[in-house]
One Martini backbone bead per residue (centre of mass of N, CA, C, O) as a GRO file, in nm:
protein
   67
    1UNK     BB    1   9.195   5.979   7.689
    2UNK     BB    2   9.342   5.914   8.038
    3UNK     BB    3   9.459   5.765   8.249
    4UNK     BB    4   9.538   5.736   8.578
    5UNK     BB    5   9.730   5.526   8.558
    6UNK     BB    6  10.039   5.404   8.598
    7UNK     BB    7  10.331   5.315   8.523
    8UNK     BB    8  10.527   5.031   8.574
    9UNK     BB    9  10.828   4.889   8.610
   10UNK     BB   10  11.035   4.586   8.623
   11UNK     BB   11  11.123   4.681   8.920
   12UNK     BB   12  11.470   4.648   8.921
   13UNK     BB   13  11.567   4.607   8.625
   14UNK     BB   14  11.509   4.967   8.583
   15UNK     BB   15  11.744   4.992   8.717
   16UNK     BB   16  12.046   5.042   8.829
   17UNK     BB   17  12.371   4.891   8.787
   18UNK     BB   18  12.619   4.823   8.973
   19UNK     BB   19  12.947   4.797   8.953
   20UNK     BB   20  13.210   4.525   9.015
   21UNK     BB   21  13.504   4.564   9.190
   22UNK     BB   22  13.779   4.417   9.125
   23UNK     BB   23  14.028   4.291   9.331
   24UNK     BB   24  14.385   4.226   9.331
   25UNK     BB   25  14.547   4.011   9.504
   26UNK     BB   26  14.835   3.904   9.707
   27UNK     BB   27  14.933   3.605   9.816
   28UNK     BB   28  15.246   3.720   9.889
   29UNK     BB   29  15.116   3.822  10.110
   30UNK     BB   30  15.149   3.840  10.401
   31UNK     BB   31  14.895   3.758  10.544
   32UNK     BB   32  14.840   3.566  10.373
   33UNK     BB   33  15.083   3.376  10.459
   34UNK     BB   34  14.912   3.418  10.728
   35UNK     BB   35  14.689   3.197  10.661
   36UNK     BB   36  14.834   2.923  10.508
   37UNK     BB   37  15.001   2.854  10.788
   38UNK     BB   38  14.652   2.778  10.960
   39UNK     BB   39  14.521   2.615  10.625
   40UNK     BB   40  14.798   2.428  10.606
   41UNK     BB   41  14.985   2.113  10.559
   42UNK     BB   42  15.106   2.167  10.279
   43UNK     BB   43  15.199   2.275   9.951
   44UNK     BB   44  14.944   2.124   9.768
   45UNK     BB   45  14.729   2.321   9.967
   46UNK     BB   46  14.774   2.544   9.927
   47UNK     BB   47  14.700   2.547   9.616
   48UNK     BB   48  14.474   2.478   9.620
   49UNK     BB   49  14.315   2.748   9.799
   50UNK     BB   50  14.429   2.926   9.564
   51UNK     BB   51  14.375   2.721   9.290
   52UNK     BB   52  14.552   2.533   9.211
   53UNK     BB   53  14.491   2.298   9.073
   54UNK     BB   54  14.487   1.941   8.922
   55UNK     BB   55  14.443   1.667   8.713
   56UNK     BB   56  14.254   1.422   8.915
   57UNK     BB   57  14.209   1.519   9.177
   58UNK     BB   58  14.101   1.476   9.477
   59UNK     BB   59  13.806   1.517   9.578
   60UNK     BB   60  13.624   1.686   9.807
   61UNK     BB   61  13.440   1.635  10.091
   62UNK     BB   62  13.199   1.757  10.289
   63UNK     BB   63  13.049   1.816  10.525
   64UNK     BB   64  12.828   1.788  10.835
   65UNK     BB   65  12.618   1.904  10.992
   66UNK     BB   66  12.476   1.960  11.217
   67UNK     BB   67  12.156   1.838  11.453
   0.00000   0.00000   0.00000
């Protein structure tokens, strides 16, 4: 005896997931340098924004949102 109900997969887990391709970003490109010019106040800030922090550096405090 066959059942009339179909078996269903477990939602999105049964679907194939596409792999995310990360591009290498040149942090010394003209566009990146222009961005750094406007957002960084000094060389240390520029390196910190680019992900090169030093051990023992003070942690940033988050900004409070408007209520």
